Short mmCIF file of N, CA and C in Angstrom, two decimals:
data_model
loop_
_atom_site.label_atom_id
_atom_site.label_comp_id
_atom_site.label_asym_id
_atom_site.label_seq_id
_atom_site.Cartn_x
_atom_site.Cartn_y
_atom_site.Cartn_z
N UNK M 147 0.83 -1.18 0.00
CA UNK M 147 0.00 0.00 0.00
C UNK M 147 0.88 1.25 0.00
N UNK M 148 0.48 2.21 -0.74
CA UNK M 148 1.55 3.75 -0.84
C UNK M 148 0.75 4.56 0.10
N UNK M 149 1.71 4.86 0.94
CA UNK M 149 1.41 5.62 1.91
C UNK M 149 1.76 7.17 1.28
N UNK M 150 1.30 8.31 1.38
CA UNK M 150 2.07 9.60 1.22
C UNK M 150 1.51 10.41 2.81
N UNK M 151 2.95 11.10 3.05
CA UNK M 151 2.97 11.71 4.90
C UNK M 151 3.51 13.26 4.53
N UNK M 152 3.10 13.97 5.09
CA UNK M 152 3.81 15.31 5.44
C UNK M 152 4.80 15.51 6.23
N UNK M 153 5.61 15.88 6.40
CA UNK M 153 6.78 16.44 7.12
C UNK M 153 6.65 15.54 8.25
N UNK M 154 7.04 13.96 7.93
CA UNK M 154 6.94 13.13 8.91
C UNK M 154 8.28 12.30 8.91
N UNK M 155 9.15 12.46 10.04
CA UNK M 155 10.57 12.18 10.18
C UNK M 155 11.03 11.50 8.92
N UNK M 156 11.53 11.88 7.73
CA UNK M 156 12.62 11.86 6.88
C UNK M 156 14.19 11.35 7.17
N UNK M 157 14.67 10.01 7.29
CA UNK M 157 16.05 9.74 7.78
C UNK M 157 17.04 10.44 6.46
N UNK M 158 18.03 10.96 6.99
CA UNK M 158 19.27 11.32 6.19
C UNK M 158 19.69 10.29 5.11
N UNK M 159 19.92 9.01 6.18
CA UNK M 159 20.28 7.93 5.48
C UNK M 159 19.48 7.34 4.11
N UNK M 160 18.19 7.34 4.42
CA UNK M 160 17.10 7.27 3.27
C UNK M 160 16.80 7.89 2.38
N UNK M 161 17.18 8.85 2.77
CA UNK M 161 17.08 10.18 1.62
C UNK M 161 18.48 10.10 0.61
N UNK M 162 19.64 9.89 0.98
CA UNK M 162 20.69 10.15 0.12
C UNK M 162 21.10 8.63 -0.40
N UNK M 163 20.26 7.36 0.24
CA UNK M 163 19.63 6.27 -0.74
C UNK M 163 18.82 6.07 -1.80
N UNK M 164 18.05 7.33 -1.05
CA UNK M 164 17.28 7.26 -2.92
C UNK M 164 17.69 8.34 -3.64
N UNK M 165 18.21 9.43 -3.24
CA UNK M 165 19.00 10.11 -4.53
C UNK M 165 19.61 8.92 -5.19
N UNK M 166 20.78 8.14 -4.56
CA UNK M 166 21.71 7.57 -5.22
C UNK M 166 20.73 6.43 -6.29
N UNK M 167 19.91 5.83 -5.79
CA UNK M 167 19.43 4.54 -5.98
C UNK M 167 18.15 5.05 -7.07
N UNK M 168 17.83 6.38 -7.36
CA UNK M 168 16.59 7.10 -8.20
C UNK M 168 17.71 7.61 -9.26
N UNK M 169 19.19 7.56 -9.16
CA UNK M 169 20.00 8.48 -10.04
C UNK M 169 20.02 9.82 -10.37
N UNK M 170 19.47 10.64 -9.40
CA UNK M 170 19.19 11.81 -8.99
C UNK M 170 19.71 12.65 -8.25
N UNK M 171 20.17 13.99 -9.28
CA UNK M 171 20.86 14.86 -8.22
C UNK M 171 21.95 14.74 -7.65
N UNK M 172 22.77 14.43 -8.81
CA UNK M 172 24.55 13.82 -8.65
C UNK M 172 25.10 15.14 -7.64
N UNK M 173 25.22 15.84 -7.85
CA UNK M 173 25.68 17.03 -6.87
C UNK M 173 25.12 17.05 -5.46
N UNK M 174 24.17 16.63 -5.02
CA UNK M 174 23.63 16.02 -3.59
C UNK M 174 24.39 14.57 -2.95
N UNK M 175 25.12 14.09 -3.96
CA UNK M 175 25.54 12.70 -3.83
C UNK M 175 27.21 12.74 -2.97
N UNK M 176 27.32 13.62 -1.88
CA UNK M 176 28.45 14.37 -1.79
C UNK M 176 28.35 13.30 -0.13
N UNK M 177 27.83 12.91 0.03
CA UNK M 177 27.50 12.06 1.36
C UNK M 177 28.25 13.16 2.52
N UNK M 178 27.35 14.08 2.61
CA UNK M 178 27.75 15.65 3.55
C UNK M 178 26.40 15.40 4.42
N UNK M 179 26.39 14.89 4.78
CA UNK M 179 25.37 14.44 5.87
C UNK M 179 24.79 16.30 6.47
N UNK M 180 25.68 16.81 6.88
CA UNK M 180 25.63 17.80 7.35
C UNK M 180 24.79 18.60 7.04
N UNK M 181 25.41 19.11 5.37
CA UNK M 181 24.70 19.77 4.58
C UNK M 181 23.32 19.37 4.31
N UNK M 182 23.13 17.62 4.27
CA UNK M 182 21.56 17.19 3.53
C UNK M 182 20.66 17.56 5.09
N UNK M 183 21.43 17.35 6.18
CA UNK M 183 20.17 17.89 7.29
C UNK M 183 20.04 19.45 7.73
N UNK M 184 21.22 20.36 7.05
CA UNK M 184 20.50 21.36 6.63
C UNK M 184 19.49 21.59 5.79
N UNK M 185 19.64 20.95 4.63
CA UNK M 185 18.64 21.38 3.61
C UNK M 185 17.22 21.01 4.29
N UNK M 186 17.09 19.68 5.12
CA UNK M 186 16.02 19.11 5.08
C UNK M 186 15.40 20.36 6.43
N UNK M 187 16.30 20.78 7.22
CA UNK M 187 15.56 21.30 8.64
C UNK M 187 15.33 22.55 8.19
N UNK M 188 15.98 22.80 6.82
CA UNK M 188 14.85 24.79 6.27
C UNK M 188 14.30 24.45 5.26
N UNK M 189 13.58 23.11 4.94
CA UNK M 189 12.39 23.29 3.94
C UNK M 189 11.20 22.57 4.67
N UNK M 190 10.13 23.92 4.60
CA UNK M 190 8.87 24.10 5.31
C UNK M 190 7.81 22.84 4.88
N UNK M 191 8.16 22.31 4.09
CA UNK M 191 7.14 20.58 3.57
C UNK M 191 7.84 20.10 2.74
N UNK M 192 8.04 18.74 3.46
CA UNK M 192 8.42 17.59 2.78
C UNK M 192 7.31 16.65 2.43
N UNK M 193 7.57 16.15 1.76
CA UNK M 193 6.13 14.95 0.96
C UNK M 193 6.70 13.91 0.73
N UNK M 194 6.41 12.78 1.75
CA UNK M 194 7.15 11.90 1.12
C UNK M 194 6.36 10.46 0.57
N UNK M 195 6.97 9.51 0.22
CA UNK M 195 5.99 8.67 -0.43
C UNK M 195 6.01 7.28 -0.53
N UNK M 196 5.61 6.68 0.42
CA UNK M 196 6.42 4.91 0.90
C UNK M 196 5.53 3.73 0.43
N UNK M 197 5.63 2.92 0.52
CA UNK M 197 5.25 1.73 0.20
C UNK M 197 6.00 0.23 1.79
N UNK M 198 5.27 0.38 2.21
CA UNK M 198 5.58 -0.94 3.33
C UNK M 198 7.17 -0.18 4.19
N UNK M 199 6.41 1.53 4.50
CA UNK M 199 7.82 1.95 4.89
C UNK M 199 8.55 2.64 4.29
N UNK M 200 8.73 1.77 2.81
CA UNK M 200 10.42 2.43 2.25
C UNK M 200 10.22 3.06 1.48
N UNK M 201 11.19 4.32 1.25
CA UNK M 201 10.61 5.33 1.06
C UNK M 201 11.01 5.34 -0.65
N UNK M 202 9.89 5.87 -1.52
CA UNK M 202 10.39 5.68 -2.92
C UNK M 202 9.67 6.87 -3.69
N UNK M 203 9.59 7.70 -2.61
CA UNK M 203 9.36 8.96 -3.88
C UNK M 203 9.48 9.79 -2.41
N UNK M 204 9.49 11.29 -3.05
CA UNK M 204 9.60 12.60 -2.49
C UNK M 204 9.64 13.79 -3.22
N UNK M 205 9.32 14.71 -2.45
CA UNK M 205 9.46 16.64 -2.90
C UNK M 205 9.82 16.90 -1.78
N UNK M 206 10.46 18.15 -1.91
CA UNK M 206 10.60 19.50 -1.47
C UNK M 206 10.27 20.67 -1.67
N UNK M 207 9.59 21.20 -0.79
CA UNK M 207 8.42 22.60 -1.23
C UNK M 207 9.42 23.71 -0.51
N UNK M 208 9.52 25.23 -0.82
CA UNK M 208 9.94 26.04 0.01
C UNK M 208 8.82 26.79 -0.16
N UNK M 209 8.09 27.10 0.88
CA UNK M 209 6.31 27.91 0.50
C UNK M 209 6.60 28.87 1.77
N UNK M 210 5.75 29.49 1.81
CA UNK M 210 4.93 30.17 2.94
C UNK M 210 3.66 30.07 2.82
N UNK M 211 2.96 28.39 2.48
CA UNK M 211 1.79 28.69 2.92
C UNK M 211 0.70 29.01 2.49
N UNK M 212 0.82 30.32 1.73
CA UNK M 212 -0.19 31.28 1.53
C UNK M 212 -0.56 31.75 -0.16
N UNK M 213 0.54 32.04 -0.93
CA UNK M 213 1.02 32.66 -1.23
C UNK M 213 1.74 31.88 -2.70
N UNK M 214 2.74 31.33 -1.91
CA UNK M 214 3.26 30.51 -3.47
C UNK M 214 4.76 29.82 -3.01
N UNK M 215 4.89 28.84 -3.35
CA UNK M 215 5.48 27.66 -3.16
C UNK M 215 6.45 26.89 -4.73
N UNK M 216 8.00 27.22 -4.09
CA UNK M 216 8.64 27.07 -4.96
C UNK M 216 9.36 25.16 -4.66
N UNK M 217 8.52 24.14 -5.56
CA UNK M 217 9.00 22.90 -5.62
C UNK M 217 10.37 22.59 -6.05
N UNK M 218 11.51 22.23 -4.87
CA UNK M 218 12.51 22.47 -5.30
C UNK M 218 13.46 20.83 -5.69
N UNK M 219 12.35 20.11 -5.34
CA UNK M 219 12.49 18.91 -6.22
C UNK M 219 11.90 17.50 -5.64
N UNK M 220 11.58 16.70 -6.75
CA UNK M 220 10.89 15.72 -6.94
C UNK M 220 11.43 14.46 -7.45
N UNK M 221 11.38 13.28 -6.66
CA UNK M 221 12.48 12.48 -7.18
C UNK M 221 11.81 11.09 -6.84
N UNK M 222 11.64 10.17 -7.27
CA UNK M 222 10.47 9.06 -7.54
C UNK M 222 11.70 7.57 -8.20
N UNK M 223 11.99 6.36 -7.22
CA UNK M 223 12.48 5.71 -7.67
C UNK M 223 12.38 5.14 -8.96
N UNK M 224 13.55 4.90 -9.90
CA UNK M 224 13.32 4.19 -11.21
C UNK M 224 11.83 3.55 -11.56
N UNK M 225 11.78 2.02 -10.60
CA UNK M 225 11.16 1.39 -10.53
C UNK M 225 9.45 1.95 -10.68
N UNK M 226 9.67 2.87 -10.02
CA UNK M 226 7.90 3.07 -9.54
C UNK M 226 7.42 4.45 -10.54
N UNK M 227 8.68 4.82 -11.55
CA UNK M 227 8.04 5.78 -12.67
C UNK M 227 7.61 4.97 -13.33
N UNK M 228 5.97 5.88 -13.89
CA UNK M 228 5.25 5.34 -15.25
C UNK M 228 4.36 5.02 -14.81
N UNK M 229 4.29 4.66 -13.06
CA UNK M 229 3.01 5.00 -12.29
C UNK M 229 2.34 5.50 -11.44
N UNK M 230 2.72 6.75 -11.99
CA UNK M 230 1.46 7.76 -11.82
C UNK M 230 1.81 8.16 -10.23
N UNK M 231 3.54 8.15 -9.78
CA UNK M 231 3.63 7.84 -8.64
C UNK M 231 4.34 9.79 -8.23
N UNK M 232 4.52 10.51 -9.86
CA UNK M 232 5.21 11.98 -9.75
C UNK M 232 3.70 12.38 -9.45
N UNK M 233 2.94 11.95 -10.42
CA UNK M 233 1.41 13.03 -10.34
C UNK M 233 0.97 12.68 -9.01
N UNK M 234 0.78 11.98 -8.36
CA UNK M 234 0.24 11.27 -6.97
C UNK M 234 0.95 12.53 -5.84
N UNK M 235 2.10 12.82 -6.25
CA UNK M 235 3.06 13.58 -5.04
C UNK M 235 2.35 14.66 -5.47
N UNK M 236 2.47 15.30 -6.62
CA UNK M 236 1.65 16.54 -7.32
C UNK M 236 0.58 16.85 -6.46
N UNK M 237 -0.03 16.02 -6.70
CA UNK M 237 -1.59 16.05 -6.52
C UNK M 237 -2.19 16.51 -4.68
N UNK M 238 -1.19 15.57 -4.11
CA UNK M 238 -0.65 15.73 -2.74
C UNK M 238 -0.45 17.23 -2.42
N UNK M 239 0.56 17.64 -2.93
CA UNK M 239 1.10 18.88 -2.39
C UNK M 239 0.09 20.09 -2.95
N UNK M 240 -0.41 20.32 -4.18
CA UNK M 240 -1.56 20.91 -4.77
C UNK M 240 -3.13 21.07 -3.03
N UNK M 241 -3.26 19.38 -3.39
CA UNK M 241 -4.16 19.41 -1.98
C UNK M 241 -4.28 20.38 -0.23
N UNK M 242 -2.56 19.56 -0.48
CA UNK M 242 -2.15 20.28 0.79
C UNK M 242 -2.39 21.52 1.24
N UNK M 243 -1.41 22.27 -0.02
CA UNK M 243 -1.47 23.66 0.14
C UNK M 243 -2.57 24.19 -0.20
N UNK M 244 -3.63 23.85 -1.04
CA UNK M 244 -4.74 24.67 -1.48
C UNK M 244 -4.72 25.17 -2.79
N UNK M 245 -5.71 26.13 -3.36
CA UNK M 245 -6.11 26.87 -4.57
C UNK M 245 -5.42 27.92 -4.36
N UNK M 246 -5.24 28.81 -3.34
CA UNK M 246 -4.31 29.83 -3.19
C UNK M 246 -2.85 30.08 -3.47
N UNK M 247 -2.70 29.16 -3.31
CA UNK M 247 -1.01 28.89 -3.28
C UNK M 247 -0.57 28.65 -4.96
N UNK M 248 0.33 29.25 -4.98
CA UNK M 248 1.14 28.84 -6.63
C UNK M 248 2.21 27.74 -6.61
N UNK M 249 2.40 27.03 -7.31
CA UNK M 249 3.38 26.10 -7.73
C UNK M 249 4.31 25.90 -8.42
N UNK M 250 5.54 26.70 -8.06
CA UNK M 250 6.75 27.30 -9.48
C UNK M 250 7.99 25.75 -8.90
N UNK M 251 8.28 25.65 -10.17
CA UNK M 251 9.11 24.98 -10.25
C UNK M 251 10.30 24.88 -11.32
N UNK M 252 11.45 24.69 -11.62
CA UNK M 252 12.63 23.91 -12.78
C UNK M 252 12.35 22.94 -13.04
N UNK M 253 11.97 22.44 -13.76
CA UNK M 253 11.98 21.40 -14.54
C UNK M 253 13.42 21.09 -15.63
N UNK M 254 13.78 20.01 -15.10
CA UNK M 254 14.91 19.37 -15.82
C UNK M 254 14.24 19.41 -16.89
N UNK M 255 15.46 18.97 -18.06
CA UNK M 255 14.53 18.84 -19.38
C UNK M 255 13.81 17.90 -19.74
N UNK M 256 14.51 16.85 -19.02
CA UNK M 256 13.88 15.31 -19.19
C UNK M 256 11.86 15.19 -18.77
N UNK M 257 11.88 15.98 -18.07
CA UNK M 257 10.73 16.42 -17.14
C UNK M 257 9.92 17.18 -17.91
N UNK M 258 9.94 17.81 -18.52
CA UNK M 258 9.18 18.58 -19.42
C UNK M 258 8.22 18.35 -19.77
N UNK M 259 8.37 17.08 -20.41
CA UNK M 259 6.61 16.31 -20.84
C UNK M 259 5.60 15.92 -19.78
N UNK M 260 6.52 15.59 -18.69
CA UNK M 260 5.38 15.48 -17.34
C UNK M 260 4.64 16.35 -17.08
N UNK M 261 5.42 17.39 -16.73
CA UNK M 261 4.80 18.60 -16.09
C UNK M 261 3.62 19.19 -17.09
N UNK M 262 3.79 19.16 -18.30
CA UNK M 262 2.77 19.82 -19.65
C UNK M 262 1.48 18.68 -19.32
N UNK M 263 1.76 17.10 -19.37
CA UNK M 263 0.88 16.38 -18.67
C UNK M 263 -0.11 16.79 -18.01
N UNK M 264 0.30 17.13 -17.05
CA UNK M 264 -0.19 17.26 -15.78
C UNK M 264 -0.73 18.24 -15.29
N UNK M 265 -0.42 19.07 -16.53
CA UNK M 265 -1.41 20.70 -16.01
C UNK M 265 -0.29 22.09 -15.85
N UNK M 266 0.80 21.51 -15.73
CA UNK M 266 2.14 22.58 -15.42
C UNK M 266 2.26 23.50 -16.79
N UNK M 267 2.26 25.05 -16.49
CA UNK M 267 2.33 25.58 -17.49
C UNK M 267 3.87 26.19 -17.49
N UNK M 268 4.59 26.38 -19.00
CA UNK M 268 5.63 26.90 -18.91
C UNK M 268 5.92 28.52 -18.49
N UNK M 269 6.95 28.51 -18.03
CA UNK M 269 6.86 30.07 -17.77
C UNK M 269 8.01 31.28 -18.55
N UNK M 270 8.57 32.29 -18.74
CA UNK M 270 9.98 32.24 -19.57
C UNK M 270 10.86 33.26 -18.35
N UNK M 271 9.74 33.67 -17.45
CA UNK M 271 10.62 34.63 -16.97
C UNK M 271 11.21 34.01 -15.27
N UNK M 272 11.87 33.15 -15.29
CA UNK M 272 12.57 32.52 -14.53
C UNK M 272 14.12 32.73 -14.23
N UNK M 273 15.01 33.26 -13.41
CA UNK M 273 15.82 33.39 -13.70
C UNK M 273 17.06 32.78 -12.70
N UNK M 274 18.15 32.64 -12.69
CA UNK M 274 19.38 31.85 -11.73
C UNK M 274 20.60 32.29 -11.48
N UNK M 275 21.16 31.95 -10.30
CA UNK M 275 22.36 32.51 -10.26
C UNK M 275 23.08 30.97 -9.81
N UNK M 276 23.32 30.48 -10.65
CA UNK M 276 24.34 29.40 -10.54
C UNK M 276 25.34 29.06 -9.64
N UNK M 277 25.52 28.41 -8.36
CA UNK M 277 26.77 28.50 -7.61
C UNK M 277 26.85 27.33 -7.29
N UNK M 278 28.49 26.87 -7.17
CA UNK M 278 29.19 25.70 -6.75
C UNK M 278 29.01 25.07 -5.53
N UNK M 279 28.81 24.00 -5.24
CA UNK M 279 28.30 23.72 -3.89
C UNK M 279 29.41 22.92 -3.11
#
């Protein structure tokens, strides 16, 4: 059964298992423990997404809530893409937060067709400041 939880204890260890084990987010793959429980203790909702426990999908929202909510990533084991297991987290966090709230995100390129899927509209005025981590 797929469970999906809100900001419900997230292990370090599990998390930088399924980066590695989803092939995701080679630059997170730095096994900086440190750094990944920073990231995790200043983002305001986590979503995560298990099956008998183990954990095989997730996001990261940075929101306030109210207002608008920047998804700063989404990462869904190999195995369990193709069902319906990115839109399920979507759908989740949409719920969560409400009609009020906006949903900006990067989309890798690979990602592109999902998001158009699914209702995600493109945007052009997005912009970055690139830094080394």
């Amino acid at each position: 059964m797929i469970k999906i939880e809100f900001n419900q204890g997230l292990q370090l260890e599990e998390l930088l298992t399924l980066y590695k084990t989803a092939d995701f987010a080679t630059e997170k793959l730095t096994d900086d423990l440190t750094r990944l429980q920073t990231m995790v203790d200043h983002t305001p909702l986590i979503v995560t997404l298990r099956e008998n426990e183990r954990l095989i999908g997730m996001a990261r929202c940075l929101t306030d809530f109210e207002y608008s909510c920047y998804l700063s990533e989404i990462v869904v084991l190999s195995a369990y893409r193709g069902r319906r297991m990115g839109k399920l987290i979507l759908q989740s966090i949409e719920n969560y937060l409400g009609c009020r709230v906006a949903i900006n995100l990067r989309a890798d390129p690979s990602a592109i067709g999902f998001y158009s899927k699914v209702g995600y509209e493109p945007v052009d005025n997005m912009f970055r400041i690139h830094r080394e981590g």
